[in-house]
Structures are given as C-alpha cells and as structure tokens.
CSV table of C-alpha atoms in Angstrom, one decimal:
chain,number,residue,atom,x,y,z
A,7,MET,CA,60.8,82.4,112.6
A,8,ALA,CA,63.8,83.5,108.2
A,9,PRO,CA,66.3,85.9,109.0
A,10,PRO,CA,65.5,89.4,107.8
A,11,LEU,CA,66.8,90.1,104.4
A,12,ARG,CA,69.4,92.3,103.4
A,13,VAL,CA,67.9,94.8,100.4
A,14,ALA,CA,68.8,97.9,98.7
A,15,VAL,CA,66.3,100.2,97.4
A,16,ILE,CA,67.2,102.7,95.4
A,17,GLY,CA,66.1,105.9,95.3
A,18,ALA,CA,64.9,107.7,97.7
A,19,GLY,CA,61.5,109.6,96.6
A,20,VAL,CA,57.7,108.8,96.8
A,21,SER,CA,57.7,104.9,95.9
A,22,GLY,CA,61.7,105.0,97.8
A,23,LEU,CA,60.6,106.2,101.2
A,24,ALA,CA,57.1,103.6,100.6
A,25,THR,CA,59.3,100.9,100.1
A,26,ALA,CA,62.0,101.5,102.9
A,27,ARG,CA,58.6,102.4,105.9
A,28,ALA,CA,57.2,98.4,103.8
A,29,LEU,CA,60.1,96.8,104.5
A,30,LYS,CA,61.9,98.7,107.9
A,31,LYS,CA,57.4,97.3,109.0
A,32,GLU,CA,58.5,94.1,107.9
A,33,GLY,CA,61.3,93.5,109.5
A,34,GLN,CA,64.1,94.1,106.6
A,35,GLN,CA,67.8,95.6,106.6
A,36,VAL,CA,67.2,98.4,103.9
A,37,VAL,CA,69.3,100.4,102.6
A,38,VAL,CA,67.8,103.3,100.5
A,39,TYR,CA,70.3,104.8,97.5
A,40,GLU,CA,70.1,107.8,97.1
A,41,LYS,CA,72.4,110.3,93.6
A,42,LEU,CA,70.5,113.5,95.7
A,43,ASN,CA,71.8,115.6,98.3
A,44,GLN,CA,68.3,114.8,100.2
A,45,LEU,CA,65.0,112.3,100.0
A,46,GLY,CA,62.1,113.8,97.9
A,47,GLY,CA,63.4,112.3,93.9
A,48,LEU,CA,61.4,114.2,91.6
A,49,TRP,CA,60.2,117.1,94.1
A,50,VAL,CA,63.3,119.0,94.8
A,51,TYR,CA,63.3,121.3,92.3
A,52,GLU,CA,66.7,122.9,90.8
A,53,PRO,CA,66.5,126.0,89.5
A,54,GLN,CA,69.6,125.1,87.0
A,55,VAL,CA,67.6,123.3,83.6
A,56,GLU,CA,70.2,121.5,80.5
A,57,SER,CA,72.4,123.0,78.9
A,58,ASP,CA,70.9,121.3,76.0
A,59,PRO,CA,66.9,121.8,76.0
A,60,LEU,CA,66.8,119.1,73.1
A,61,SER,CA,68.9,116.7,74.8
A,62,LEU,CA,71.0,116.4,71.6
A,63,ASP,CA,74.8,116.3,73.2
A,64,PRO,CA,75.7,113.5,75.5
A,65,ASN,CA,77.9,116.0,77.4
A,66,ARG,CA,75.0,118.3,78.5
A,67,GLU,CA,74.6,118.6,81.5
A,68,ILE,CA,72.4,116.6,82.4
A,69,VAL,CA,69.5,118.2,86.0
A,70,HIS,CA,67.7,115.4,87.7
A,71,GLY,CA,64.0,116.3,87.6
A,72,SER,CA,61.5,118.1,85.6
A,73,MET,CA,60.1,120.2,88.6
A,74,TYR,CA,59.0,123.9,87.8
A,75,GLN,CA,58.5,126.6,89.7
A,76,SER,CA,54.8,127.5,89.8
A,77,LEU,CA,54.3,123.8,90.2
A,78,ARG,CA,51.5,122.5,91.6
A,79,THR,CA,49.7,119.1,92.0
A,80,ASN,CA,47.0,118.2,89.7
A,81,LEU,CA,45.3,115.8,93.1
A,82,PRO,CA,44.4,117.5,95.6
A,83,ARG,CA,45.8,116.7,98.6
A,84,GLN,CA,43.3,114.2,100.3
A,85,LEU,CA,44.6,111.9,96.9
A,86,MET,CA,48.0,112.7,97.9
A,87,GLY,CA,49.1,110.5,100.2
A,88,PHE,CA,49.6,107.4,101.3
A,89,SER,CA,46.6,105.2,102.3
A,90,ASP,CA,47.6,105.6,106.6
A,91,TYR,CA,49.0,108.3,106.0
A,92,PRO,CA,47.2,111.5,104.5
A,93,PHE,CA,48.7,114.9,103.3
A,94,ALA,CA,46.9,116.8,105.9
A,95,ILE,CA,46.8,120.8,105.9
A,96,ARG,CA,49.4,121.2,109.0
A,97,GLU,CA,50.0,124.7,110.2
A,98,ARG,CA,51.5,127.4,108.8
A,99,VAL,CA,50.8,125.9,105.5
A,100,ASP,CA,48.9,126.9,102.0
A,101,LEU,CA,45.0,126.4,103.1
A,102,ARG,CA,44.5,125.5,98.8
A,103,THR,CA,43.4,122.1,97.8
A,104,PHE,CA,46.1,121.3,94.8
A,105,PRO,CA,49.8,122.1,97.0
A,106,SER,CA,53.0,123.3,96.0
A,107,HIS,CA,56.1,121.0,95.1
A,108,GLU,CA,57.5,123.0,98.6
A,109,GLU,CA,54.3,121.6,100.0
A,110,MET,CA,54.7,118.4,98.7
A,111,LEU,CA,58.5,117.9,99.2
A,112,GLU,CA,58.0,118.4,103.0
A,113,PHE,CA,54.9,116.2,103.3
A,114,LEU,CA,58.2,113.4,102.4
A,115,LYS,CA,60.3,114.8,104.9
A,116,GLU,CA,57.6,114.5,107.5
A,117,PHE,CA,57.1,110.6,106.5
A,118,ALA,CA,60.4,109.5,106.8
A,119,ARG,CA,61.4,111.4,109.8
A,120,GLU,CA,57.3,109.4,111.4
A,121,PHE,CA,59.4,106.2,110.0
A,122,GLY,CA,62.6,106.4,110.6
A,123,LEU,CA,63.0,106.5,107.7
A,124,ALA,CA,66.3,108.4,106.7
A,125,GLU,CA,68.9,107.0,109.3
A,126,LEU,CA,68.3,104.4,105.4
A,127,ILE,CA,69.8,106.1,103.0
A,128,ARG,CA,73.1,106.8,101.9
A,129,PHE,CA,72.8,110.1,100.3
A,130,GLU,CA,74.7,111.3,97.3
A,131,THR,CA,75.2,107.7,96.4
A,132,GLU,CA,75.2,107.1,93.2
A,133,VAL,CA,74.3,103.0,91.7
A,134,VAL,CA,76.0,101.7,88.9
A,135,ARG,CA,75.8,98.3,88.6
A,136,VAL,CA,72.8,96.0,89.0
A,137,GLU,CA,73.8,92.5,89.0
A,138,GLN,CA,72.3,88.9,89.8
A,139,MET,CA,75.7,87.2,91.4
A,140,ASP,CA,74.6,83.7,90.3
A,141,SER,CA,71.1,81.5,89.2
A,142,ARG,CA,71.3,80.0,92.0
A,143,ASN,CA,71.0,82.1,95.0
A,144,HIS,CA,69.3,84.9,93.5
A,145,LYS,CA,71.6,87.5,96.2
A,146,TRP,CA,72.5,90.8,94.0
A,147,ILE,CA,75.3,92.7,93.9
A,148,VAL,CA,74.5,96.4,94.6
A,149,GLU,CA,78.0,98.8,93.4
A,150,SER,CA,77.5,101.9,93.8
A,151,ARG,CA,80.2,105.7,93.7
A,152,LYS,CA,79.9,108.5,96.7
A,153,ASN,CA,79.5,111.5,94.0
A,154,ASP,CA,81.8,113.9,97.0
A,155,SER,CA,84.5,110.9,95.8
A,156,SER,CA,87.7,112.4,94.7
A,157,SER,CA,88.9,108.6,94.1
A,158,ASN,CA,85.8,107.7,92.2
A,159,SER,CA,86.0,105.2,93.4
A,160,LYS,CA,83.6,101.9,94.1
A,161,SER,CA,82.3,99.8,96.6
A,162,LYS,CA,80.2,96.7,95.7
A,163,GLU,CA,78.4,95.1,98.4
A,164,ILE,CA,75.8,91.8,98.2
A,165,PHE,CA,71.9,91.8,98.6
A,166,ASP,CA,69.1,89.6,98.5
A,167,ALA,CA,66.8,91.1,96.9
A,168,VAL,CA,66.5,94.2,95.2
A,169,VAL,CA,63.9,96.6,94.6
A,170,ILE,CA,64.0,99.5,92.0
A,171,VAL,CA,61.6,102.5,92.6
A,172,VAL,CA,60.5,104.7,89.5
A,173,VAL,CA,58.2,107.5,89.1
A,174,ILE,CA,56.6,108.9,85.9
A,175,GLY,CA,55.4,112.1,84.6
A,176,ASP,CA,51.9,112.9,83.5
A,177,GLY,CA,50.4,114.7,80.9
A,178,THR,CA,49.0,117.5,82.5
A,179,SER,CA,52.8,118.9,83.2
A,180,GLY,CA,52.6,119.6,79.3
A,181,LYS,CA,49.2,122.0,79.9
A,182,ASP,CA,50.0,123.3,83.4
A,183,ILE,CA,53.8,125.2,80.6
A,184,SER,CA,51.4,125.9,78.2
A,185,LEU,CA,49.8,127.8,80.3
A,186,GLU,CA,52.4,129.8,82.3
A,187,ILE,CA,54.3,130.3,78.8
A,188,SER,CA,51.3,132.0,77.6
A,189,LYS,CA,51.6,134.4,79.5
A,190,VAL,CA,54.4,135.4,77.9
A,191,ALA,CA,54.6,134.1,74.8
A,192,LYS,CA,52.1,135.7,71.5
A,193,GLU,CA,52.0,132.1,69.9
A,194,VAL,CA,51.6,129.0,72.4
A,195,HIS,CA,52.0,125.5,70.1
A,196,LEU,CA,50.8,121.6,72.4
A,197,SER,CA,51.7,119.6,70.5
A,198,SER,CA,50.3,115.7,71.6
A,199,ARG,CA,49.4,112.0,70.9
A,200,SER,CA,45.9,112.3,71.5
A,201,SER,CA,44.0,113.0,68.6
A,202,ASN,CA,40.3,114.4,71.2
A,203,ILE,CA,42.3,117.5,72.3
A,204,LYS,CA,39.5,121.4,73.1
A,205,ILE,CA,41.4,123.7,73.9
A,206,CYS,CA,38.9,126.1,75.7
A,207,LYS,CA,37.9,127.9,78.8
A,208,LEU,CA,37.4,126.4,81.6
A,209,ASP,CA,33.9,124.7,80.8
A,210,CYS,CA,34.4,122.5,78.6
A,211,GLY,CA,33.0,119.6,79.9
A,212,ASP,CA,35.5,116.2,80.0
A,213,ASN,CA,37.3,117.4,77.2
A,214,MET,CA,41.0,116.3,78.2
A,215,TRP,CA,44.0,116.8,77.1
A,216,GLN,CA,46.9,113.4,77.6
A,217,HIS,CA,50.1,112.6,77.4
A,218,SER,CA,51.8,115.5,76.1
A,219,LYS,CA,55.5,114.2,77.3
A,220,ARG,CA,56.2,111.3,79.7
A,221,PHE,CA,59.3,110.2,80.9
A,222,LYS,CA,60.7,108.1,79.5
A,223,TYR,CA,61.9,104.3,81.5
A,224,ASP,CA,65.6,103.2,81.8
A,225,PHE,CA,68.0,101.7,84.2
A,226,PRO,CA,71.6,102.1,82.9
A,227,PHE,CA,72.9,100.7,86.2
A,228,LEU,CA,70.2,97.1,86.3
A,229,ASN,CA,72.1,93.9,84.0
A,230,THR,CA,70.0,91.3,83.9
A,231,GLU,CA,71.2,89.0,80.7
A,232,GLY,CA,68.0,89.9,78.8
A,233,PHE,CA,65.8,89.0,80.9
A,234,VAL,CA,64.2,92.7,81.5
A,235,THR,CA,64.4,94.6,78.6
A,236,VAL,CA,63.1,98.1,78.0
A,237,ASP,CA,61.6,97.9,74.5
A,238,ASP,CA,59.6,101.9,73.3
A,239,ASN,CA,58.9,102.4,77.3
A,240,ARG,CA,57.1,99.2,77.8
A,241,VAL,CA,59.4,97.1,80.7
A,242,GLU,CA,58.7,93.9,80.0
A,243,PRO,CA,58.2,90.8,81.6
A,244,LEU,CA,56.8,92.3,84.1
A,245,TYR,CA,53.9,90.2,86.8
A,246,LYS,CA,51.8,93.1,88.0
A,247,HIS,CA,53.7,95.9,86.1
A,248,ILE,CA,55.8,94.9,89.3
A,249,PHE,CA,57.7,91.6,89.3
A,250,PRO,CA,60.1,89.4,86.4
A,251,PRO,CA,59.0,86.3,86.3
A,252,GLU,CA,62.5,85.2,85.8
A,253,LEU,CA,64.0,86.9,88.4
A,254,ALA,CA,61.4,87.6,91.2
A,255,PRO,CA,60.8,88.4,94.1
A,256,SER,CA,64.5,89.7,95.0
A,257,LEU,CA,63.2,92.1,91.3
A,258,SER,CA,61.1,94.0,92.0
A,259,PHE,CA,60.6,97.6,90.6
A,260,VAL,CA,58.1,99.8,92.4
A,261,GLY,CA,56.2,102.5,90.2
A,262,ILE,CA,56.6,101.9,87.4
A,263,THR,CA,52.2,102.5,86.5
A,264,PHE,CA,51.0,105.8,85.7
A,265,GLN,CA,47.7,107.6,86.1
A,266,GLY,CA,45.7,107.3,88.8
A,267,LEU,CA,46.3,107.6,91.9
A,268,ILE,CA,50.2,107.2,91.4
A,269,ILE,CA,51.3,107.8,95.3
A,270,LEU,CA,48.2,105.2,97.0
A,271,MET,CA,49.5,102.7,93.8
A,272,MET,CA,52.7,103.7,94.6
A,273,ASP,CA,51.7,102.5,98.7
A,274,LEU,CA,50.2,99.5,97.7
A,275,GLN,CA,53.1,98.2,95.5
A,276,ALA,CA,55.5,98.6,97.7
A,277,LYS,CA,53.3,97.3,100.7
A,278,TRP,CA,52.6,93.5,98.7
A,279,VAL,CA,56.8,93.8,97.8
A,280,ALA,CA,57.2,93.9,101.5
A,281,ARG,CA,54.6,90.9,102.1
A,282,VAL,CA,56.3,88.4,99.1
A,283,LEU,CA,59.7,89.0,100.8
A,284,SER,CA,58.4,87.9,103.6
A,285,GLY,CA,57.6,84.8,103.0
A,286,LYS,CA,52.9,86.4,103.9
A,287,ALA,CA,52.2,86.8,100.5
A,288,SER,CA,52.9,84.1,97.4
A,289,LEU,CA,54.0,84.7,93.9
A,290,PRO,CA,52.1,82.2,91.3
A,291,SER,CA,54.1,80.0,89.4
A,292,LYS,CA,56.8,81.8,87.2
A,293,GLU,CA,54.8,80.0,83.7
A,294,ASP,CA,52.3,81.4,85.3
A,295,MET,CA,52.8,84.8,85.7
A,296,LEU,CA,54.7,84.6,81.9
A,297,ALA,CA,51.0,83.2,81.1
A,298,GLU,CA,49.1,86.9,82.4
A,299,VAL,CA,51.4,89.5,81.2
A,300,GLN,CA,51.7,87.5,77.4
A,301,HIS,CA,48.0,87.0,77.5
A,302,HIS,CA,47.8,91.7,78.7
A,303,TYR,CA,50.1,91.8,76.0
A,304,GLN,CA,48.5,90.5,73.5
A,305,TYR,CA,44.9,93.0,74.6
A,306,MET,CA,46.7,95.7,73.9
A,307,GLU,CA,48.2,93.9,70.4
A,308,ASP,CA,44.0,93.0,69.5
A,309,ASN,CA,42.3,96.5,70.4
A,310,GLY,CA,45.6,97.7,69.1
A,311,ILE,CA,47.3,99.6,71.9
A,312,PRO,CA,50.3,101.3,71.5
A,313,LYS,CA,53.4,99.4,73.1
A,314,HIS,CA,54.3,102.5,75.5
A,315,TYR,CA,50.7,102.7,76.7
A,316,THR,CA,51.8,99.0,78.9
A,317,HIS,CA,52.1,100.6,82.0
A,318,GLY,CA,49.0,103.2,82.0
A,319,LEU,CA,46.2,102.0,84.5
A,320,GLY,CA,43.5,103.6,82.6
A,321,TYR,CA,40.6,101.0,82.8
A,322,LYS,CA,42.9,98.8,84.0
A,323,LYS,CA,42.5,100.4,87.8
A,324,VAL,CA,40.1,98.7,89.4
A,325,VAL,CA,41.7,94.9,88.8
A,326,VAL,CA,45.0,96.3,89.8
A,327,THR,CA,43.5,97.5,92.6
A,328,ALA,CA,42.1,95.0,93.3
A,329,HIS,CA,44.1,92.9,93.0
A,330,LEU,CA,46.9,94.9,95.2
A,331,LEU,CA,44.4,95.0,98.1
A,332,ASP,CA,43.0,91.4,97.9
A,333,SER,CA,47.4,90.9,98.0
A,334,LEU,CA,47.3,92.8,101.2
A,335,ASP,CA,44.3,90.7,102.6
A,336,ALA,CA,42.1,94.0,102.0
A,337,GLN,CA,42.6,95.8,105.3
A,338,PRO,CA,39.9,97.6,105.7
A,339,GLN,CA,41.2,100.9,105.5
A,340,LEU,CA,43.5,100.5,102.2
A,341,THR,CA,40.4,99.4,101.4
A,342,ALA,CA,38.8,102.8,102.2
A,343,ALA,CA,42.0,104.3,101.1
A,344,ALA,CA,41.3,103.1,97.6
A,345,ASP,CA,38.7,104.0,96.6
A,346,PHE,CA,38.2,107.4,98.2
A,347,GLY,CA,42.2,108.6,98.9
A,348,PRO,CA,43.4,108.3,101.6
A,349,LEU,CA,41.9,108.7,105.4
A,350,VAL,CA,41.8,112.2,106.6
A,351,GLU,CA,40.4,112.6,110.0
C-alpha cells in the first residue's frame, strides 16, 4: 500500500471543503489554507464594500467576495447539496425552497463538522506562492503568510500535490441586484453580453438573461513556468477543466467550470482528483490529454464560441458529468445525484 500523499488545498469554500473531504476519505494528509477566519469562501457575507467600486485604484480596499445582503440561492436546496450529503431542510430555519446565504453558510459548516474538516484548515493564512520544486519529483513548495502576524514572516512547506479551488459566479446575480436596485431607483440599466434579453413579467416563458457578470480567473501566487496560463478568462490547458497535462496529477483545479449544478460538479471533480491521486483512477497520457484540449479549443473556434466561455458547460453538461461518473465507477447514488440532484430522503 502506497504511503499517503501530503496535499495542499487552497481555499475553504465549497470546492475546498469537497476536495478536503474526498482526499481525507482516500487517506491522504490534507492541509487546507484559508485566508479568512472562517470557512465558507464566497458564502461568507461582509457588509463592507470596496473603496473604489470601479476597481481603478490599485491601492483600493478589497472585499473578498461579492455577496449581497438579500442574496438567496438561484437553485432550489434540492440541487445545492453534495452528491451524498443533501441540503435538507433543518429545524428552526427558513422553509422556503431557495435558501438564504446565511443558511447556505450554516450548511457548509455542518458539512465540515460531519466529516471533521475544520481540523484540517489553517485559518487566516494566505498563500503567496506556489511553485514546483523541480520537474523530476513533481513536489511543490507552498509559501504562506499568517494574516495576524505582526512580523509579516512567511513559511514554506513541501507537498506532493496541490489542488487550487475556484468559485465562479454566473449572470443570475446581476438580475437579482437589478431587482433590488429597482426598488429605490427611478431607472435601472442592465448591461449584458447576450443579445437574447427580454425584460418582462414573470410569465415571460423560456427567455433568459445570461452572463451579466462573472468573476475573472486569477492565480497571482501560482508559478508554473508557463505551463498554465490565463487568456481571456480561459485557464489553459486543462484536461476536463481540471488537470494541466504537463503537471498532472500533482496540480489540479476544482470548481473552474460554471453553469449547471455547480456544487454537484465540484463534488464530482473533487472525488475524481482524490481517486487519481490515490491511484484508483488513471489519466490518459500527456499527449492524449493535450490533444483532447486542443480539439475542444478548435471546436469552439470553428463554431464562433468566445474564448471566455471555455469553462462554461452549457451543452457539455451531460458529456462532462458522464465522464466524471465513469471515472468514479458510476456509483448508483452518484448517478442518481447527477441526473436529479443530491438525494433527499
């Protein structure tokens, strides 16, 4: 039996918790770095706003997330849980189908308590540099800094693998905020990349507003010697949006995809990464992974799909989910969750 790997997970939001739990279940030694003083990532609400709303001042005060006070999930709770840990209605909480951000954060805390994840997290610890030691052993140096340290000293540790977790917003929040503003403003102007917008009453049928705003991918702490780059919000090259072929499996990303059942997709991605690192699942050759990535890019170019939609699942939801399920041996509970959302008794 192979000795456990030492794996760094950067971030203790939804993706980070799912990844930590999957790695722990596979017997790996997990360290989760979290910049905030609590878990939850973007589900941690802060009333502060940035000092420069247009983000023009490089010295502006930066708020970690874009949570707003009235936010509720835009998917029902039945579709917001993990594959084997549903977001069920708890006692003494809001019984509505679309839970508030406060309830979502409490759900994540319960998930962490259930699987003993809090003890793996180093709170108030910011990762400032991640780079490979050398190309032969694929070990990684993770340099971090304690937020409460008066000396501003940094510490370095060596890991066998690093998982970078990401949370990406969809355009739905833009419409929610527009609705909130409409209650106090004479006029509201909604800007969108999509041309098929129809603003109407609730009976407007299948018309949708899409992509009002989305977070930009940025990994200033990551040094891969050019093997992973970000161009027009495409993180490239990534096999199945997770593994950079040149550095797989010691470096992976969880949560880059957007659209669809995001939390379930993060959960499946985390489980796949954990199985690959444990040797229970294998990846194609570097050449085959690169070829598949290039095929996907060529398909997008041939069909006029902008580069910044690379990680949007869209029509690919079924294909991507099917691949992940196949990589996880298509366990019946996971298959049902992928089809209908996490199972609620």
